[in-house]
Every structure is written in C-alpha cells, then in structure tokens.
PDB file of C-alpha atoms in Angstrom:
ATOM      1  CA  UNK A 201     124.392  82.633 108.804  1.00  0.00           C
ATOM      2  CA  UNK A 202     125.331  79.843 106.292  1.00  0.00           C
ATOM      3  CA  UNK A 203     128.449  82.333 105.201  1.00  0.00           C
ATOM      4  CA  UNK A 204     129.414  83.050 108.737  1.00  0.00           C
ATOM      5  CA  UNK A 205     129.500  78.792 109.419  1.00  0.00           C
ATOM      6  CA  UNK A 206     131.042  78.282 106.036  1.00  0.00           C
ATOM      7  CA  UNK A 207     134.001  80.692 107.101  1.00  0.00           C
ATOM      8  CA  UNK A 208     134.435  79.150 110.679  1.00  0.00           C
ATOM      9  CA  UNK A 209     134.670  75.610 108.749  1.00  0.00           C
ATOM     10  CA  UNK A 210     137.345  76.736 106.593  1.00  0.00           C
ATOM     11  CA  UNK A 211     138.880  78.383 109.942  1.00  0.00           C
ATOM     12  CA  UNK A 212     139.111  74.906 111.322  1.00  0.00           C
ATOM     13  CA  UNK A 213     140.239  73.123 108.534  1.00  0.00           C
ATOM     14  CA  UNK A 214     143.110  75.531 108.465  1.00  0.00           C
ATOM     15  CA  UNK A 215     144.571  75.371 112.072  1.00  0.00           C
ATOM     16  CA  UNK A 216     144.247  71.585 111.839  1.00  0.00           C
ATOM     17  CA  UNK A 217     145.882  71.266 108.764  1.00  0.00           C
ATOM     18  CA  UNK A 218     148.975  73.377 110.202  1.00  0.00           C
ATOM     19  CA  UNK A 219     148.964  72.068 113.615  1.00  0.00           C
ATOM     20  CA  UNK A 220     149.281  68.223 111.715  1.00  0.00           C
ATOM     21  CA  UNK A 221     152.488  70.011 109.690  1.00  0.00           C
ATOM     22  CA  UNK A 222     153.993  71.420 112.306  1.00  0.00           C
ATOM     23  CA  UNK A 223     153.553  68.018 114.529  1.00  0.00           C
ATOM     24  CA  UNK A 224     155.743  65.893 112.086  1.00  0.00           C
ATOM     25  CA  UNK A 225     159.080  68.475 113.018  1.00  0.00           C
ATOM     26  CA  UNK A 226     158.209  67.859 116.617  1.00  0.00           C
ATOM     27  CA  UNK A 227     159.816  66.324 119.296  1.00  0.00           C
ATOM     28  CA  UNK A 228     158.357  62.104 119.270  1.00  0.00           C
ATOM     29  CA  UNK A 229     160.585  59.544 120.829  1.00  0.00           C
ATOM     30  CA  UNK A 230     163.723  61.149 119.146  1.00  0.00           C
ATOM     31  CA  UNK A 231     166.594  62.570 120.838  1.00  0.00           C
ATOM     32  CA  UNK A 232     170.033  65.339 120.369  1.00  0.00           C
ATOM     33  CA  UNK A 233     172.282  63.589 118.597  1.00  0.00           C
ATOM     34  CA  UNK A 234     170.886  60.322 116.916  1.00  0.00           C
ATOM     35  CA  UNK A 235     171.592  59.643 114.169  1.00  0.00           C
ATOM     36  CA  UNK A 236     168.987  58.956 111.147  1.00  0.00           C
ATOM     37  CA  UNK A 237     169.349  57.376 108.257  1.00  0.00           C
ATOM     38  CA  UNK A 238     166.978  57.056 104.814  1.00  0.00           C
ATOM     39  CA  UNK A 239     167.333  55.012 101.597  1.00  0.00           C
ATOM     40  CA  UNK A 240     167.144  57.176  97.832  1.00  0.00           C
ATOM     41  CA  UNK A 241     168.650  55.003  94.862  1.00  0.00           C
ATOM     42  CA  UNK A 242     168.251  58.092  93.341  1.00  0.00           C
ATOM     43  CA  UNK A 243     171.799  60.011  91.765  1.00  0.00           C
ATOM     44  CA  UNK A 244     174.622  58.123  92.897  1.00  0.00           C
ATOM     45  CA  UNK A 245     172.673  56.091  95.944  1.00  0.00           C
ATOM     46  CA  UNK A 246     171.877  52.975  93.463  1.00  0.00           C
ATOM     47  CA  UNK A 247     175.874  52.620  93.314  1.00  0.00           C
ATOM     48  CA  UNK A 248     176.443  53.246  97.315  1.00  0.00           C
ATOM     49  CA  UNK A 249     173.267  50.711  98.157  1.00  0.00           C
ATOM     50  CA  UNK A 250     175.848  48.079  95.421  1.00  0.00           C
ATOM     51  CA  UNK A 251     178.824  48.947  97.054  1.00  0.00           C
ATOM     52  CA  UNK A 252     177.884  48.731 100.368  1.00  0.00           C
ATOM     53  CA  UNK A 253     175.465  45.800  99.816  1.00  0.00           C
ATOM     54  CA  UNK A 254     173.006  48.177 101.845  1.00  0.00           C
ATOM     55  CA  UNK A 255     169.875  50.138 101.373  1.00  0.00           C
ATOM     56  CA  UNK A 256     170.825  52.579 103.275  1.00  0.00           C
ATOM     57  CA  UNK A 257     172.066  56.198 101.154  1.00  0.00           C
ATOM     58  CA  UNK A 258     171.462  59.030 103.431  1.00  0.00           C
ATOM     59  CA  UNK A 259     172.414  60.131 107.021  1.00  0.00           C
ATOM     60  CA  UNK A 260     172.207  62.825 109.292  1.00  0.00           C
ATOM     61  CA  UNK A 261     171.954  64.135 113.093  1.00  0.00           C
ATOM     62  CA  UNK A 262     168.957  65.139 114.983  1.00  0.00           C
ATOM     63  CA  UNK A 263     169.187  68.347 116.979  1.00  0.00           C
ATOM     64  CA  UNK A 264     166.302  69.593 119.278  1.00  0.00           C
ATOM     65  CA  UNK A 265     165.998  73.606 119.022  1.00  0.00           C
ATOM     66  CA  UNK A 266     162.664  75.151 120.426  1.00  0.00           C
ATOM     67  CA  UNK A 267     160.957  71.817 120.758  1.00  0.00           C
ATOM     68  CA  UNK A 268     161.599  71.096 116.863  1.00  0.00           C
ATOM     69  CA  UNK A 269     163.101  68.415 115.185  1.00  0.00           C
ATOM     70  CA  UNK A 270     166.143  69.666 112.782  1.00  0.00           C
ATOM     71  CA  UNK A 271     168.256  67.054 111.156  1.00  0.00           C
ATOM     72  CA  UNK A 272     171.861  68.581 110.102  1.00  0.00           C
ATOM     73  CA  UNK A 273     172.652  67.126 107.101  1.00  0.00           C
ATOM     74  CA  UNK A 274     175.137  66.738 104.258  1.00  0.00           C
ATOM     75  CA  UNK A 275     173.868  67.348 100.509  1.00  0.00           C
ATOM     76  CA  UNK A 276     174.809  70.247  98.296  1.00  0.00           C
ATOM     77  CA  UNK A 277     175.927  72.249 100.902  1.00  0.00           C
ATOM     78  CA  UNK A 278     175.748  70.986 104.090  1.00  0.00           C
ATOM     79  CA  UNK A 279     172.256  71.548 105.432  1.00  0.00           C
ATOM     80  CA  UNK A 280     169.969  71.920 108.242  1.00  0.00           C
ATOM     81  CA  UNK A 281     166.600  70.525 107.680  1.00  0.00           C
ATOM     82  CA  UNK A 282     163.457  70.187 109.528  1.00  0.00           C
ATOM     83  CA  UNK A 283     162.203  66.139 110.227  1.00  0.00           C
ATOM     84  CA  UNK A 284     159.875  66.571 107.198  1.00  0.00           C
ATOM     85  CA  UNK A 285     162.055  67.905 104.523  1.00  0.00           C
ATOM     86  CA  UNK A 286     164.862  65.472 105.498  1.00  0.00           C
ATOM     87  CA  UNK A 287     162.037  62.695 105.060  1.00  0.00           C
ATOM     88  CA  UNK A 288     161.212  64.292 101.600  1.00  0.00           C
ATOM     89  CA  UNK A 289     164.631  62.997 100.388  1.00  0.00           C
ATOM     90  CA  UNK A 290     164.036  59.724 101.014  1.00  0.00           C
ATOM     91  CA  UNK A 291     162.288  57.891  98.574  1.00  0.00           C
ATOM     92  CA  UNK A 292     159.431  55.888 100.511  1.00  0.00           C
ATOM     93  CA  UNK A 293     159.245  58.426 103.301  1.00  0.00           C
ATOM     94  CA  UNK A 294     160.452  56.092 106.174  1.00  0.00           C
ATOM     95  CA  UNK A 295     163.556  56.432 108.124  1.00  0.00           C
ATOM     96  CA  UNK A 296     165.830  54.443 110.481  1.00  0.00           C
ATOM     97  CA  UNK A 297     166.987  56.056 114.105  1.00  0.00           C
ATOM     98  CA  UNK A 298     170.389  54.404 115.706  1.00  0.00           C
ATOM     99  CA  UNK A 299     171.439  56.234 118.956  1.00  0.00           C
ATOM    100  CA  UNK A 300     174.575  55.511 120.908  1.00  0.00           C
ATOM    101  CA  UNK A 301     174.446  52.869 123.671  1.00  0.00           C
ATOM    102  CA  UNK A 302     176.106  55.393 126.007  1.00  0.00           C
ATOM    103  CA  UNK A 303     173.930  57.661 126.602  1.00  0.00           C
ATOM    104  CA  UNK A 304     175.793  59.180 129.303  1.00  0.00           C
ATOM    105  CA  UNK A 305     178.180  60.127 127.301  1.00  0.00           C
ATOM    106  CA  UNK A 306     175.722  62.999 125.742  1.00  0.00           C
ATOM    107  CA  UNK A 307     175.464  65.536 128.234  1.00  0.00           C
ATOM    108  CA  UNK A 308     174.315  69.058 127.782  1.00  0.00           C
ATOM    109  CA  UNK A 309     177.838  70.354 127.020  1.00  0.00           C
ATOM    110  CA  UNK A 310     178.598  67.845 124.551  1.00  0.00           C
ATOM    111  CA  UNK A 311     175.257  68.245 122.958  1.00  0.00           C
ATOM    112  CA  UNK A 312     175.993  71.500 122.580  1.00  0.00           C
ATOM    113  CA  UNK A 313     179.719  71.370 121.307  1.00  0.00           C
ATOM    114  CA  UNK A 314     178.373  68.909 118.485  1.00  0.00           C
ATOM    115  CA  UNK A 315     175.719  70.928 117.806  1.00  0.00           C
ATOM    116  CA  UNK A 316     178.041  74.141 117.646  1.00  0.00           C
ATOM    117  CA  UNK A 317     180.429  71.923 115.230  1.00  0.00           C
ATOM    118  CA  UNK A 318     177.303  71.020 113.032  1.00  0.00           C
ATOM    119  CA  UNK A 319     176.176  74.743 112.740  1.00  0.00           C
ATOM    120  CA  UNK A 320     179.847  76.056 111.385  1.00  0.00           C
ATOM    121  CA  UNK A 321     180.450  73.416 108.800  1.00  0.00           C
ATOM    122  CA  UNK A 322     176.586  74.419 107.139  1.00  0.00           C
ATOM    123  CA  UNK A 323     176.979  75.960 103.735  1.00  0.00           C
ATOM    124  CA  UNK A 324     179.905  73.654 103.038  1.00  0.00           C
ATOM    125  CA  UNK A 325     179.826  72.061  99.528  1.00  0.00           C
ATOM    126  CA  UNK A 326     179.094  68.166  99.466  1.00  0.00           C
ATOM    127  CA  UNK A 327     181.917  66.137  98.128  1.00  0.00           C
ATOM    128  CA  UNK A 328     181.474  64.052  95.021  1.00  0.00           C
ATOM    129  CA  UNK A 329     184.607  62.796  95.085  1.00  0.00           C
ATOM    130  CA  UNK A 330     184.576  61.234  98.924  1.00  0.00           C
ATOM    131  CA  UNK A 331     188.286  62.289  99.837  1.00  0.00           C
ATOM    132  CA  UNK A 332     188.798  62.483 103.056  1.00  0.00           C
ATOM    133  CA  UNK A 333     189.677  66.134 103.639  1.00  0.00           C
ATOM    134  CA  UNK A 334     187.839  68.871 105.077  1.00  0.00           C
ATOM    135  CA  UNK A 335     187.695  71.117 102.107  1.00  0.00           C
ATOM    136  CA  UNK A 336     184.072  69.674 100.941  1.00  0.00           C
ATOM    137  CA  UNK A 337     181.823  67.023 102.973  1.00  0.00           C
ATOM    138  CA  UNK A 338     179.807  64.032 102.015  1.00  0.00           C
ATOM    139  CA  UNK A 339     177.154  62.609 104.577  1.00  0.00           C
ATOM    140  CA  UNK A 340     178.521  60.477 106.502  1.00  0.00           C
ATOM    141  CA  UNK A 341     181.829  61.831 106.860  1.00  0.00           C
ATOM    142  CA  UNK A 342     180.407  64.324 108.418  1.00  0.00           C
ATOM    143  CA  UNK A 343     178.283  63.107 111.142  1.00  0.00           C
ATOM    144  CA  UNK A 344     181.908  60.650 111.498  1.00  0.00           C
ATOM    145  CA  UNK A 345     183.548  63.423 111.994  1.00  0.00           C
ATOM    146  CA  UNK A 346     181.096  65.266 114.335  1.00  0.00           C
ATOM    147  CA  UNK A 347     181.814  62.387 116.705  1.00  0.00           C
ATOM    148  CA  UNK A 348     185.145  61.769 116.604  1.00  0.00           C
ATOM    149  CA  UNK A 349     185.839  65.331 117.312  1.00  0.00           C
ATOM    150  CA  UNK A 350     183.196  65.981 120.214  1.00  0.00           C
ATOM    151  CA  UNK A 351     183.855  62.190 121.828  1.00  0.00           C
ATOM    152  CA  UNK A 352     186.301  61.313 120.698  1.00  0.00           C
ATOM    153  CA  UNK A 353     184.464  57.716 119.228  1.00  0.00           C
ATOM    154  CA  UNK A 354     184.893  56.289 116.296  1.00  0.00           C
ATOM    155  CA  UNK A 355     180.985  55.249 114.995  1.00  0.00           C
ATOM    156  CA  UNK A 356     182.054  52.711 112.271  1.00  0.00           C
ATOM    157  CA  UNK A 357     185.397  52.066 111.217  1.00  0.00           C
ATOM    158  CA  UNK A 358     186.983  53.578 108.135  1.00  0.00           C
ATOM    159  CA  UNK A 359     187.727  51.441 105.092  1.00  0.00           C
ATOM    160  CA  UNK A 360     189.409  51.958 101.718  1.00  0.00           C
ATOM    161  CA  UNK A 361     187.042  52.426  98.883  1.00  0.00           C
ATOM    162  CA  UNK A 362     188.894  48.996  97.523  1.00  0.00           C
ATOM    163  CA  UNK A 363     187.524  47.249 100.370  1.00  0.00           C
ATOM    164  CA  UNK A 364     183.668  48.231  99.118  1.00  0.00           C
ATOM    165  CA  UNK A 365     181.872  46.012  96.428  1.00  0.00           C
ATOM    166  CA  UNK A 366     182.832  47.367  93.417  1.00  0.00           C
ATOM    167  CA  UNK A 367     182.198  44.826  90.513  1.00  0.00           C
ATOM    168  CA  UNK A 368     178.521  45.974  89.682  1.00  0.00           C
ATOM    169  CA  UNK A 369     178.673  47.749  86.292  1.00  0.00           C
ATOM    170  CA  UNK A 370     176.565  50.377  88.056  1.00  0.00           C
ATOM    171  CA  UNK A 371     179.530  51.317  90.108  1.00  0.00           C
ATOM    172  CA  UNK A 372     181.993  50.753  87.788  1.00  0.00           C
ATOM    173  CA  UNK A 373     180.486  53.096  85.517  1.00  0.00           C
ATOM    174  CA  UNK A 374     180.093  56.211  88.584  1.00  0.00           C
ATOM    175  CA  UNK A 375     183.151  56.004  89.329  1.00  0.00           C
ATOM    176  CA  UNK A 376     184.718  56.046  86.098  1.00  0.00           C
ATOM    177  CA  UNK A 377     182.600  59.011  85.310  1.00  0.00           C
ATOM    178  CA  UNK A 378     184.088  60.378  88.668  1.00  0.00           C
ATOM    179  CA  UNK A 379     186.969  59.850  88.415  1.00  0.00           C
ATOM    180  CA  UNK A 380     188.308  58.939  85.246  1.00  0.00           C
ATOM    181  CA  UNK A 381     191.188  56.641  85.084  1.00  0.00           C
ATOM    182  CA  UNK A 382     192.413  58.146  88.497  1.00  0.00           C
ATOM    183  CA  UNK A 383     190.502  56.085  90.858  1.00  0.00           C
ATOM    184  CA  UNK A 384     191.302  56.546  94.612  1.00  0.00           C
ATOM    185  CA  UNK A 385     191.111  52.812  95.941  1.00  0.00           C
ATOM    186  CA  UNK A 386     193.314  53.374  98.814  1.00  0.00           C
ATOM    187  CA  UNK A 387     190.925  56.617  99.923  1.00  0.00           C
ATOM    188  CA  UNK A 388     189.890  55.909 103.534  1.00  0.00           C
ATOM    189  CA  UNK A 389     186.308  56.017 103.464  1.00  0.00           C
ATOM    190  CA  UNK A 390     183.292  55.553 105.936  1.00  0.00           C
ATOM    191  CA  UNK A 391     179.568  54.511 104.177  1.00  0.00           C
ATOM    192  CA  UNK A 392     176.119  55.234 106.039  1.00  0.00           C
ATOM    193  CA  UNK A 393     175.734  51.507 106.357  1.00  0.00           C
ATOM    194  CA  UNK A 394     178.925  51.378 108.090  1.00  0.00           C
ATOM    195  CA  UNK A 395     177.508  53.616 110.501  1.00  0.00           C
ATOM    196  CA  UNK A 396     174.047  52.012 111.102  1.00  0.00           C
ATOM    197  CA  UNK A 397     176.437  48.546 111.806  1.00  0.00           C
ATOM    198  CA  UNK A 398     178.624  50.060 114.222  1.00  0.00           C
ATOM    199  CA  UNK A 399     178.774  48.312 117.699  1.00  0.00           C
ATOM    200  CA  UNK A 400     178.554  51.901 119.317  1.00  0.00           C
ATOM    201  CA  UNK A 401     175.202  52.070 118.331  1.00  0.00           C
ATOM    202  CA  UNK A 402     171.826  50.683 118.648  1.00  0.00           C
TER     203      UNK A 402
END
C-alpha cells in the first residue's frame, strides 16, 4: 500500500513538473510577430550596451506554431528557439515585448510570409563583423530585415557605426580585435536598442 501511494506521488510530481515546463513556451499575452528583446553583457554585449548607451543586447521574433511560443532568432546560426531557451540567454531571465502600433497591418498572410522568410534564413551563420550584406546575419539585422521585406517598414532607422558611442576602451578594444586597423565607420548599421526606440513600435 505505502509503495503503491509512494509511486502515485512521484506520478504527480512528474506531470506537474512537465505541465509547469511546457507552460512557459505557451501562448500568454504574446503575439506573431513581436518582437522581444533581452539584455547579456556577456561576449561582445558589454560593448553594444556602451555603444548604444542601452541595456538592451539581444532580439528576436515571436512566432505562434501549435499553440507554442518560438522566438526566431539570430546567434551562431540563425535559430529558432522555444520562449524558455531564448530566456536562457539572457542573463537575469527577464525580457522586454515591443509590438507594432499597427496591428492591422499583421494579417494572416503577412504573418505567414514573415514567418516563411524567418524559416529559410535558419542555419545562417551570425555575423561578427555587422556588414550589411546577406551573406551572414547578426540579430537585429535580421528581424530589420524581416520587416522591411514583408511590410515594407522600416522599425528603427539605420545609422553608421561612427554615429554609435565608441570612446569606451571596451569598444575600442572589440573592435580593434575585429577588425584590425580596417574599421568600417561608414557601415550602415541598425542596434536592438534602435529597434526597441522606434516610433513604429510600442
């Protein structure tokens, strides 16, 4: 009797534990296409968060598939994670949402031609260098480029890197290591923070 409770206790404990996983990659107050954002200072984010005078490192793109939360993502390669293993990259395990203002503008087809875009660029190596081709991605040039391509709508406007703070010895020091003496300070560029403050969004 006492080994027949024991295993219905350890039953329980089991389906609640995976039912409370599971939960966290399900559909909350989050919808296709916004756009989430998290803060690591890990790597190269302490030099982006100087740069850009921002916290903010990291962004992606929520997509809805089967009533689960997937963010589309670029790191090395470009990558489609669930809710919790995009929150596993960020280093206090909060994140930030920002939607567009237009809603309307997100109907079912264009959901579904941003969502085709994100799916054919996955497996696409993450660019260190931030050039502004389509050879390699980094993060948020390619949830930029989702957008402009599907909407046509430009969410933050591109900058040159000059334009970005770039006294701090931090940065001064990643991008020499980057690039050497060749740095690209006329490279149109377009941060996560640039993103997050774009009037198109809220």
């Amino acid at each position: 009797m006492k080994k027949t409770f024991s295993l219905v206790i350890i039953t329980l404990s089991l389906i609640l534990t995976l039912c409370f996983v599971k939960q966290t990659d399900k559909i909350s107050n989050l919808k296709n296409g916004d756009l989430i954002f998290i803060t690591n200072k890990s790597g190269q984010g302490k030099a982006i968060q100087l740069a850009t005078k921002s916290t903010l490192t990291h962004i992606g793109v929520v997509f809805i598939e089967n009533n689960i939360v997937y963010v589309y993502h670029a790191v090395e390669p470009v990558t489609k994670s669930t809710l919790k293993e995009f929150i596993a990259y960020s280093e206090d395990n909060k994140y930030l949402i920002k939607r567009l203002k237009n809603q309307k503008l997100l109907t079912d087809s264009v959901i579904q031609k941003l969502k085709t875009l994100a799916k054919s660029k996955l497996g696409k190596h993450y660019d260190i260098y931030f050039n502004w081709s389509e050879d390699e991605l980094y993060c948020s040039e390619f949830i930029w480029k989702l957008y402009k391509e599907c909407l046509q709508i430009e969410i933050g406007k591109l900058r040159p890197l000059k334009d970005y703070d770039l006294s701090n010895p931090i940065v001064k020091s990643t991008m020499e290591k980057r690039y050497g003496k060749n740095i690209p300070y006329s490279e149109k560029m377009i941060a996560p923070s640039d993103m997050y403050n774009s009037d198109l969004v809220e």
